[in-house]
Amino acid sequence: VHLYRSQPPVGWIDIEGDLRPEAFSAEELPGLDRSDYLESRVPFLHNSDVRLSFSVMEEEMPYHFRNADGDEVLFVHRGSGELETDFGPLQYERGDYLVIPRGTVYRLAPGEETALLVIESAGEVRLPEKGVIGKHALFDPAVLNVPEPRPPAAENGRTRWQLKIKRGGAISTVTYPFNPINTLGWKGELTVWQLNIRDIRPIHCERYHLPPTAHITFLLQNAVLCTFLPRPLETGDPDALRVPFFHSNIDFDEVLFYHDGDFFSREGIDAGMVTFHPQGLHHGPQPGAAARAEGKTRTNEKAVMLDTRNPLRLSPEAKAIASGDYWKS
């Protein structure tokens, strides 16, 4: 439903409580340990369905890792290197989604400093139904890259390999006298996926503002993961509003991770920042954003959005760096 109001629904003068919108730079989260992958995964939002963290690492993992609590989506904000998995290795790069099923052993070996948005899902990460626009819309399933097995390289003199397993949020360490990634072959449909955002083809309409569901990349348990990419604006009507109109999050919390580009609907937003808009409260473009967009014909932003059915909670690390004035914007 569209309601036409005499005053903007975001014209508040004060907000107290958990509904206050927040913004912060993921790069400034305290505890980003560039020497250890698991220690570097600093959480910033979570509920019983998903957990969002940010990680920066410079060195290859001296151990292997398996998440027994859920599937993982690693979004490569910057950097490149190799992801070793039970199913085989993949060479990752900036803009990659790496989808790792629950229980998969993996190891990251950065070739350069790597920054990751880490999304842990208690349920399976799936592809959305495309409906009348067909299964090849947004991205052709054929562009999903999957690994092929490669025997591990010999490491003369090494006799111990550690596998760290996360279960119930706690880490157990299992030690082997051999490399735990030793798959010679595999069959089936479950595997690791690699998808780069350059292979996503967003749909658009000249005279209708498409809802966020038109940009869903992956489905999670009680959540959707969307990718916003450069695309034409609503230029088919001279009176069309070219920025998202004010809207109320009734069913979902909304989290945006800004990856790259020009985020013209909001000022003061840079790459690596996160905005969090809880359900139950309106939000929309800043004052002046509509005027700034009048001459634009395209967006030039790259961002990852996660909408969750159940409310998210800020971690202490996120609260420590959240901008106290963001709600005023």
mmCIF file of C-alpha atoms in Angstrom:
data_model
loop_
_atom_site.group_PDB
_atom_site.id
_atom_site.type_symbol
_atom_site.label_atom_id
_atom_site.label_comp_id
_atom_site.label_asym_id
_atom_site.label_seq_id
_atom_site.Cartn_x
_atom_site.Cartn_y
_atom_site.Cartn_z
ATOM 1 C CA VAL A 1 0.000 0.000 0.000
ATOM 2 C CA HIS A 2 1.123 3.569 -0.737
ATOM 3 C CA LEU A 3 0.227 6.280 1.774
ATOM 4 C CA TYR A 4 0.432 9.940 0.735
ATOM 5 C CA ARG A 5 1.457 12.071 3.709
ATOM 6 C CA SER A 6 1.714 15.782 4.429
ATOM 7 C CA GLN A 7 5.026 15.331 6.301
ATOM 8 C CA PRO A 8 7.870 12.860 5.703
ATOM 9 C CA PRO A 9 7.635 9.804 8.001
ATOM 10 C CA VAL A 10 11.331 10.214 8.815
ATOM 11 C CA GLY A 11 10.908 13.728 10.156
ATOM 12 C CA TRP A 12 11.564 12.717 13.752
ATOM 13 C CA ILE A 13 13.498 14.810 16.247
ATOM 14 C CA ASP A 14 14.557 12.007 18.582
ATOM 15 C CA ILE A 15 14.754 8.190 18.719
ATOM 16 C CA GLU A 16 15.391 6.116 21.843
ATOM 17 C CA GLY A 17 15.570 2.320 21.876
ATOM 18 C CA ASP A 18 16.580 -0.553 19.610
ATOM 19 C CA LEU A 19 14.832 0.841 16.519
ATOM 20 C CA ARG A 20 17.423 3.570 16.018
ATOM 21 C CA PRO A 21 19.086 3.186 12.587
ATOM 22 C CA GLU A 22 22.850 2.708 12.759
ATOM 23 C CA ALA A 23 25.824 3.092 10.440
ATOM 24 C CA PHE A 24 29.463 2.169 10.854
ATOM 25 C CA SER A 25 32.558 1.197 8.895
ATOM 26 C CA ALA A 26 33.250 -2.535 8.972
ATOM 27 C CA GLU A 27 36.933 -1.730 8.505
ATOM 28 C CA GLU A 28 36.946 -0.061 11.945
ATOM 29 C CA LEU A 29 35.536 -2.980 13.938
ATOM 30 C CA PRO A 30 37.788 -3.634 16.933
ATOM 31 C CA GLY A 31 39.637 -6.936 16.923
ATOM 32 C CA LEU A 32 40.320 -7.366 13.201
ATOM 33 C CA ASP A 33 43.329 -9.686 13.590
ATOM 34 C CA ARG A 34 45.044 -9.870 10.214
ATOM 35 C CA SER A 35 47.140 -12.852 11.266
ATOM 36 C CA ASP A 36 44.384 -15.337 12.156
ATOM 37 C CA TYR A 37 41.231 -15.997 10.144
ATOM 38 C CA LEU A 38 38.911 -17.146 12.918
ATOM 39 C CA GLU A 39 40.111 -14.490 15.351
ATOM 40 C CA SER A 40 39.606 -11.903 12.611
ATOM 41 C CA ARG A 41 35.952 -12.789 12.009
ATOM 42 C CA VAL A 42 34.485 -9.945 14.054
ATOM 43 C CA PRO A 43 30.662 -10.207 14.339
ATOM 44 C CA PHE A 44 28.511 -7.095 13.981
ATOM 45 C CA LEU A 45 24.892 -8.302 13.591
ATOM 46 C CA HIS A 46 23.225 -11.591 14.460
ATOM 47 C CA ASN A 47 20.042 -13.488 15.240
ATOM 48 C CA SER A 48 19.131 -17.190 15.412
ATOM 49 C CA ASP A 49 19.137 -17.467 11.597
ATOM 50 C CA VAL A 50 22.199 -15.500 10.463
ATOM 51 C CA ARG A 51 25.433 -14.047 11.765
ATOM 52 C CA LEU A 52 27.282 -11.270 9.951
ATOM 53 C CA SER A 53 30.992 -10.717 10.481
ATOM 54 C CA PHE A 54 33.855 -8.900 8.810
ATOM 55 C CA SER A 55 37.326 -10.345 8.430
ATOM 56 C CA VAL A 56 40.662 -8.985 7.222
ATOM 57 C CA MET A 57 43.535 -11.427 6.728
ATOM 58 C CA GLU A 58 47.017 -11.179 5.258
ATOM 59 C CA GLU A 59 48.469 -14.643 5.879
ATOM 60 C CA GLU A 60 47.331 -18.078 4.776
ATOM 61 C CA MET A 61 45.537 -20.147 7.387
ATOM 62 C CA PRO A 62 47.909 -22.565 9.194
ATOM 63 C CA TYR A 63 44.887 -24.797 9.912
ATOM 64 C CA HIS A 64 41.744 -25.960 8.126
ATOM 65 C CA PHE A 65 38.208 -25.012 9.178
ATOM 66 C CA ARG A 66 34.756 -26.609 9.116
ATOM 67 C CA ASN A 67 31.540 -24.875 10.163
ATOM 68 C CA ALA A 68 29.096 -27.411 11.597
ATOM 69 C CA ASP A 69 26.617 -24.695 12.585
ATOM 70 C CA GLY A 70 25.549 -23.640 9.078
ATOM 71 C CA ASP A 71 26.299 -22.655 5.507
ATOM 72 C CA GLU A 72 28.599 -19.706 4.850
ATOM 73 C CA VAL A 73 28.670 -16.991 2.203
ATOM 74 C CA LEU A 74 31.991 -15.177 1.917
ATOM 75 C CA PHE A 75 31.824 -11.946 -0.093
ATOM 76 C CA VAL A 76 35.274 -10.771 -1.188
ATOM 77 C CA HIS A 77 35.307 -7.020 -0.570
ATOM 78 C CA ARG A 78 38.954 -6.815 -1.642
ATOM 79 C CA GLY A 79 41.904 -9.091 -2.255
ATOM 80 C CA SER A 80 42.581 -12.336 -4.082
ATOM 81 C CA GLY A 81 44.012 -15.756 -3.373
ATOM 82 C CA GLU A 82 43.069 -19.410 -3.190
ATOM 83 C CA LEU A 83 40.226 -21.149 -1.402
ATOM 84 C CA GLU A 84 41.001 -24.818 -0.749
ATOM 85 C CA THR A 85 37.954 -27.019 -0.095
ATOM 86 C CA ASP A 86 36.893 -30.652 0.209
ATOM 87 C CA PHE A 87 35.617 -30.352 -3.371
ATOM 88 C CA GLY A 88 38.796 -28.815 -4.762
ATOM 89 C CA PRO A 89 40.437 -25.373 -4.951
ATOM 90 C CA LEU A 90 39.134 -22.081 -6.373
ATOM 91 C CA GLN A 91 41.015 -18.895 -7.177
ATOM 92 C CA TYR A 92 39.025 -16.047 -5.624
ATOM 93 C CA GLU A 93 39.063 -12.337 -6.435
ATOM 94 C CA ARG A 94 37.372 -9.068 -5.565
ATOM 95 C CA GLY A 95 33.596 -9.178 -6.022
ATOM 96 C CA ASP A 96 33.286 -12.943 -5.566
ATOM 97 C CA TYR A 97 30.558 -14.675 -3.616
ATOM 98 C CA LEU A 98 31.938 -17.952 -2.210
ATOM 99 C CA VAL A 99 29.113 -20.206 -0.961
ATOM 100 C CA ILE A 100 30.407 -22.946 1.333
ATOM 101 C CA PRO A 101 27.927 -25.646 2.472
ATOM 102 C CA ARG A 102 27.723 -26.668 6.125
ATOM 103 C CA GLY A 103 30.366 -29.232 7.061
ATOM 104 C CA THR A 104 32.758 -28.410 4.209
ATOM 105 C CA VAL A 105 36.433 -28.296 5.167
ATOM 106 C CA TYR A 106 38.182 -25.249 3.733
ATOM 107 C CA ARG A 107 41.299 -23.131 3.997
ATOM 108 C CA LEU A 108 42.059 -19.624 2.704
ATOM 109 C CA ALA A 109 45.463 -18.702 1.293
ATOM 110 C CA PRO A 110 45.455 -14.981 0.395
ATOM 111 C CA GLY A 111 47.755 -13.788 -2.361
ATOM 112 C CA GLU A 112 47.147 -10.237 -1.096
ATOM 113 C CA GLU A 113 45.370 -8.730 1.882
ATOM 114 C CA THR A 114 41.814 -10.037 1.792
ATOM 115 C CA ALA A 115 38.740 -8.409 3.351
ATOM 116 C CA LEU A 116 35.628 -10.580 3.619
ATOM 117 C CA LEU A 117 32.005 -10.006 4.513
ATOM 118 C CA VAL A 118 31.085 -13.300 6.211
ATOM 119 C CA ILE A 119 27.439 -14.387 6.366
ATOM 120 C CA GLU A 120 26.701 -17.550 8.357
ATOM 121 C CA SER A 121 23.270 -19.083 7.730
ATOM 122 C CA ALA A 122 21.676 -21.653 10.041
ATOM 123 C CA GLY A 123 19.795 -22.993 7.006
ATOM 124 C CA GLU A 124 20.740 -23.929 3.457
ATOM 125 C CA VAL A 125 21.813 -21.204 1.040
ATOM 126 C CA ARG A 126 19.714 -21.650 -2.104
ATOM 127 C CA LEU A 127 19.068 -20.012 -5.457
ATOM 128 C CA PRO A 128 15.780 -18.104 -5.808
ATOM 129 C CA GLU A 129 12.963 -19.068 -8.141
ATOM 130 C CA LYS A 130 12.980 -16.726 -11.166
ATOM 131 C CA GLY A 131 9.297 -17.106 -12.080
ATOM 132 C CA VAL A 132 8.092 -15.707 -15.411
ATOM 133 C CA ILE A 133 11.459 -14.089 -16.215
ATOM 134 C CA GLY A 134 13.055 -17.529 -16.490
ATOM 135 C CA LYS A 135 15.863 -19.421 -14.814
ATOM 136 C CA HIS A 136 18.568 -17.577 -16.777
ATOM 137 C CA ALA A 137 17.582 -14.165 -15.390
ATOM 138 C CA LEU A 138 19.941 -12.173 -13.159
ATOM 139 C CA PHE A 139 22.671 -14.716 -13.808
ATOM 140 C CA ASP A 140 22.862 -17.865 -15.873
ATOM 141 C CA PRO A 141 23.381 -20.888 -13.586
ATOM 142 C CA ALA A 142 26.152 -21.873 -15.983
ATOM 143 C CA VAL A 143 28.342 -19.027 -14.647
ATOM 144 C CA LEU A 144 28.401 -20.621 -11.187
ATOM 145 C CA ASN A 145 31.945 -21.898 -10.873
ATOM 146 C CA VAL A 146 32.494 -25.121 -8.907
ATOM 147 C CA PRO A 147 35.819 -26.684 -7.919
ATOM 148 C CA GLU A 148 37.454 -29.853 -9.174
ATOM 149 C CA PRO A 149 39.451 -32.112 -6.846
ATOM 150 C CA ARG A 150 43.204 -31.633 -6.649
ATOM 151 C CA PRO A 151 45.410 -33.850 -4.499
ATOM 152 C CA PRO A 152 47.175 -31.828 -1.792
ATOM 153 C CA ALA A 153 50.782 -30.884 -2.424
ATOM 154 C CA ALA A 154 53.351 -32.908 -0.543
ATOM 155 C CA GLU A 155 54.802 -31.211 2.530
ATOM 156 C CA ASN A 156 57.981 -33.087 3.360
ATOM 157 C CA GLY A 157 58.570 -33.524 7.058
ATOM 158 C CA ARG A 158 55.098 -32.382 8.172
ATOM 159 C CA THR A 159 53.309 -34.825 10.470
ATOM 160 C CA ARG A 160 50.410 -32.827 11.969
ATOM 161 C CA TRP A 161 47.474 -30.969 10.417
ATOM 162 C CA GLN A 162 44.877 -29.140 12.516
ATOM 163 C CA LEU A 163 41.185 -28.918 11.659
ATOM 164 C CA LYS A 164 39.167 -26.402 13.677
ATOM 165 C CA ILE A 165 35.426 -27.197 13.818
ATOM 166 C CA LYS A 166 32.753 -24.734 14.916
ATOM 167 C CA ARG A 167 29.748 -26.275 16.654
ATOM 168 C CA GLY A 168 27.333 -24.410 18.884
ATOM 169 C CA GLY A 169 29.511 -21.333 18.512
ATOM 170 C CA ALA A 170 32.503 -23.071 20.133
ATOM 171 C CA ILE A 171 35.701 -24.243 18.416
ATOM 172 C CA SER A 172 37.097 -27.779 18.741
ATOM 173 C CA THR A 173 40.474 -28.729 17.275
ATOM 174 C CA VAL A 174 41.038 -32.121 15.633
ATOM 175 C CA THR A 175 44.609 -33.098 14.738
ATOM 176 C CA TYR A 176 45.415 -35.490 11.871
ATOM 177 C CA PRO A 177 48.658 -37.090 10.697
ATOM 178 C CA PHE A 178 47.609 -36.201 7.135
ATOM 179 C CA ASN A 179 46.053 -33.292 5.235
ATOM 180 C CA PRO A 180 42.263 -33.355 5.908
ATOM 181 C CA ILE A 181 41.615 -32.129 2.360
ATOM 182 C CA ASN A 182 42.406 -35.316 0.463
ATOM 183 C CA THR A 183 39.412 -35.757 -1.862
ATOM 184 C CA LEU A 184 40.222 -37.609 -5.090
ATOM 185 C CA GLY A 185 36.763 -37.228 -6.619
ATOM 186 C CA TRP A 186 33.153 -36.385 -5.821
ATOM 187 C CA LYS A 187 29.662 -36.625 -7.256
ATOM 188 C CA GLY A 188 26.300 -35.136 -6.375
ATOM 189 C CA GLU A 189 24.730 -31.686 -6.364
ATOM 190 C CA LEU A 190 26.074 -30.257 -3.115
ATOM 191 C CA THR A 191 29.295 -28.305 -3.630
ATOM 192 C CA VAL A 192 30.989 -24.943 -3.234
ATOM 193 C CA TRP A 193 29.773 -22.131 -5.515
ATOM 194 C CA GLN A 194 31.715 -19.157 -6.816
ATOM 195 C CA LEU A 195 29.830 -16.234 -8.381
ATOM 196 C CA ASN A 196 31.338 -12.857 -9.244
ATOM 197 C CA ILE A 197 29.066 -9.825 -9.240
ATOM 198 C CA ARG A 198 30.239 -8.881 -12.757
ATOM 199 C CA ASP A 199 28.285 -11.924 -14.003
ATOM 200 C CA ILE A 200 25.009 -10.700 -12.481
ATOM 201 C CA ARG A 201 22.682 -8.909 -14.917
ATOM 202 C CA PRO A 202 20.212 -6.810 -12.898
ATOM 203 C CA ILE A 203 16.746 -6.309 -14.358
ATOM 204 C CA HIS A 204 15.202 -2.833 -14.507
ATOM 205 C CA CYS A 205 12.115 -0.943 -15.636
ATOM 206 C CA GLU A 206 11.867 2.592 -17.024
ATOM 207 C CA ARG A 207 8.515 3.398 -15.424
ATOM 208 C CA TYR A 208 8.335 1.256 -12.294
ATOM 209 C CA HIS A 209 10.616 1.085 -9.266
ATOM 210 C CA LEU A 210 11.356 -2.602 -8.830
ATOM 211 C CA PRO A 211 11.192 -3.938 -5.260
ATOM 212 C CA PRO A 212 14.336 -5.387 -3.663
ATOM 213 C CA THR A 213 13.055 -8.912 -4.336
ATOM 214 C CA ALA A 214 13.933 -8.315 -8.005
ATOM 215 C CA HIS A 215 17.603 -8.283 -6.963
ATOM 216 C CA ILE A 216 17.727 -11.473 -4.854
ATOM 217 C CA THR A 217 20.926 -13.459 -5.402
ATOM 218 C CA PHE A 218 20.558 -16.129 -2.702
ATOM 219 C CA LEU A 219 17.828 -17.347 -0.339
ATOM 220 C CA LEU A 220 18.732 -18.111 3.281
ATOM 221 C CA GLN A 221 16.731 -19.308 6.263
ATOM 222 C CA ASN A 222 14.301 -16.457 7.025
ATOM 223 C CA ALA A 223 16.470 -14.069 5.003
ATOM 224 C CA VAL A 224 17.283 -12.956 1.468
ATOM 225 C CA LEU A 225 20.624 -11.782 0.116
ATOM 226 C CA CYS A 226 20.419 -9.200 -2.682
ATOM 227 C CA THR A 227 23.041 -7.582 -4.903
ATOM 228 C CA PHE A 228 22.606 -3.977 -6.042
ATOM 229 C CA LEU A 229 24.617 -3.166 -9.162
ATOM 230 C CA PRO A 230 24.894 -0.326 -11.711
ATOM 231 C CA ARG A 231 21.668 -0.182 -13.725
ATOM 232 C CA PRO A 232 19.401 2.336 -15.505
ATOM 233 C CA LEU A 233 17.105 4.484 -13.399
ATOM 234 C CA GLU A 234 13.399 5.127 -13.966
ATOM 235 C CA THR A 235 13.799 7.465 -16.957
ATOM 236 C CA GLY A 236 10.589 6.587 -18.807
ATOM 237 C CA ASP A 237 8.523 9.177 -16.936
ATOM 238 C CA PRO A 238 9.836 12.754 -16.492
ATOM 239 C CA ASP A 239 8.093 12.959 -13.110
ATOM 240 C CA ALA A 240 9.412 9.653 -11.794
ATOM 241 C CA LEU A 241 11.255 9.684 -8.477
ATOM 242 C CA ARG A 242 14.689 8.251 -9.228
ATOM 243 C CA VAL A 243 15.640 7.386 -5.667
ATOM 244 C CA PRO A 244 13.847 4.846 -3.448
ATOM 245 C CA PHE A 245 10.759 6.419 -1.893
ATOM 246 C CA PHE A 246 10.158 6.392 1.859
ATOM 247 C CA HIS A 247 9.249 2.894 2.950
ATOM 248 C CA SER A 248 8.605 1.110 6.202
ATOM 249 C CA ASN A 249 10.366 -2.110 7.136
ATOM 250 C CA ILE A 250 7.433 -4.066 8.540
ATOM 251 C CA ASP A 251 8.499 -7.632 7.748
ATOM 252 C CA PHE A 252 12.292 -7.408 7.538
ATOM 253 C CA ASP A 253 15.361 -5.842 9.088
ATOM 254 C CA GLU A 254 17.527 -4.321 6.347
ATOM 255 C CA VAL A 255 21.329 -4.391 6.274
ATOM 256 C CA LEU A 256 23.375 -2.850 3.471
ATOM 257 C CA PHE A 257 27.093 -3.438 2.969
ATOM 258 C CA TYR A 258 28.514 -0.863 0.578
ATOM 259 C CA HIS A 259 31.160 -2.415 -1.676
ATOM 260 C CA ASP A 260 31.964 0.144 -4.355
ATOM 261 C CA GLY A 261 30.662 3.059 -6.414
ATOM 262 C CA ASP A 262 28.640 6.227 -5.875
ATOM 263 C CA PHE A 263 25.945 5.818 -3.218
ATOM 264 C CA PHE A 264 23.917 8.833 -4.309
ATOM 265 C CA SER A 265 20.833 8.211 -2.152
ATOM 266 C CA ARG A 266 22.839 8.904 1.016
ATOM 267 C CA GLU A 267 25.751 11.239 1.732
ATOM 268 C CA GLY A 268 28.677 10.265 3.927
ATOM 269 C CA ILE A 269 28.613 6.627 2.784
ATOM 270 C CA ASP A 270 31.904 5.081 1.661
ATOM 271 C CA ALA A 271 32.993 1.621 0.573
ATOM 272 C CA GLY A 272 33.184 -0.804 3.465
ATOM 273 C CA MET A 273 30.395 0.860 5.445
ATOM 274 C CA VAL A 274 27.310 -0.870 6.852
ATOM 275 C CA THR A 275 23.866 0.632 7.432
ATOM 276 C CA PHE A 276 21.252 -1.071 9.582
ATOM 277 C CA HIS A 277 17.543 -0.181 9.436
ATOM 278 C CA PRO A 278 15.389 -2.242 11.847
ATOM 279 C CA GLN A 279 11.862 -3.361 10.999
ATOM 280 C CA GLY A 280 9.082 -1.189 12.342
ATOM 281 C CA LEU A 281 10.613 2.131 11.296
ATOM 282 C CA HIS A 282 10.542 4.132 8.054
ATOM 283 C CA HIS A 283 13.584 5.085 6.044
ATOM 284 C CA GLY A 284 14.298 6.570 2.656
ATOM 285 C CA PRO A 285 16.472 9.042 0.765
ATOM 286 C CA GLN A 286 18.159 11.903 2.556
ATOM 287 C CA PRO A 287 17.013 15.489 1.986
ATOM 288 C CA GLY A 288 18.406 16.642 -1.338
ATOM 289 C CA ALA A 289 18.898 13.139 -2.711
ATOM 290 C CA ALA A 290 15.945 13.448 -5.109
ATOM 291 C CA ALA A 291 17.324 16.717 -6.461
ATOM 292 C CA ARG A 292 20.811 15.223 -6.865
ATOM 293 C CA ALA A 293 19.304 12.329 -8.829
ATOM 294 C CA GLU A 294 17.306 14.446 -11.290
ATOM 295 C CA GLY A 295 20.022 14.486 -13.928
ATOM 296 C CA LYS A 296 21.132 10.910 -13.413
ATOM 297 C CA THR A 297 20.152 8.116 -15.760
ATOM 298 C CA ARG A 298 21.971 5.240 -14.013
ATOM 299 C CA THR A 299 23.006 4.094 -10.588
ATOM 300 C CA ASN A 300 26.694 3.481 -10.061
ATOM 301 C CA GLU A 301 26.681 1.528 -6.824
ATOM 302 C CA LYS A 302 27.663 -1.986 -5.850
ATOM 303 C CA ALA A 303 26.241 -3.183 -2.560
ATOM 304 C CA VAL A 304 25.206 -6.360 -0.754
ATOM 305 C CA MET A 305 21.881 -6.276 1.103
ATOM 306 C CA LEU A 306 20.626 -8.778 3.652
ATOM 307 C CA ASP A 307 16.962 -8.629 4.709
ATOM 308 C CA THR A 308 16.058 -10.786 7.709
ATOM 309 C CA ARG A 309 12.588 -11.860 8.815
ATOM 310 C CA ASN A 310 13.631 -11.963 12.481
ATOM 311 C CA PRO A 311 15.141 -8.941 14.254
ATOM 312 C CA LEU A 312 18.907 -8.580 14.291
ATOM 313 C CA ARG A 313 21.002 -7.512 17.269
ATOM 314 C CA LEU A 314 24.109 -5.361 17.148
ATOM 315 C CA SER A 315 27.250 -6.899 18.602
ATOM 316 C CA PRO A 316 29.241 -5.019 21.257
ATOM 317 C CA GLU A 317 31.942 -4.457 18.629
ATOM 318 C CA ALA A 318 29.437 -2.755 16.305
ATOM 319 C CA LYS A 319 27.942 -0.667 19.112
ATOM 320 C CA ALA A 320 31.429 0.580 19.974
ATOM 321 C CA ILE A 321 31.917 2.192 16.555
ATOM 322 C CA ALA A 322 28.347 2.972 15.423
ATOM 323 C CA SER A 323 27.772 6.570 14.420
ATOM 324 C CA GLY A 324 25.545 8.058 17.087
ATOM 325 C CA ASP A 325 24.183 10.680 14.683
ATOM 326 C CA TYR A 326 23.208 8.487 11.732
ATOM 327 C CA TRP A 327 19.512 8.521 12.715
ATOM 328 C CA LYS A 328 19.523 12.301 12.218
ATOM 329 C CA SER A 329 20.440 11.956 8.558
#
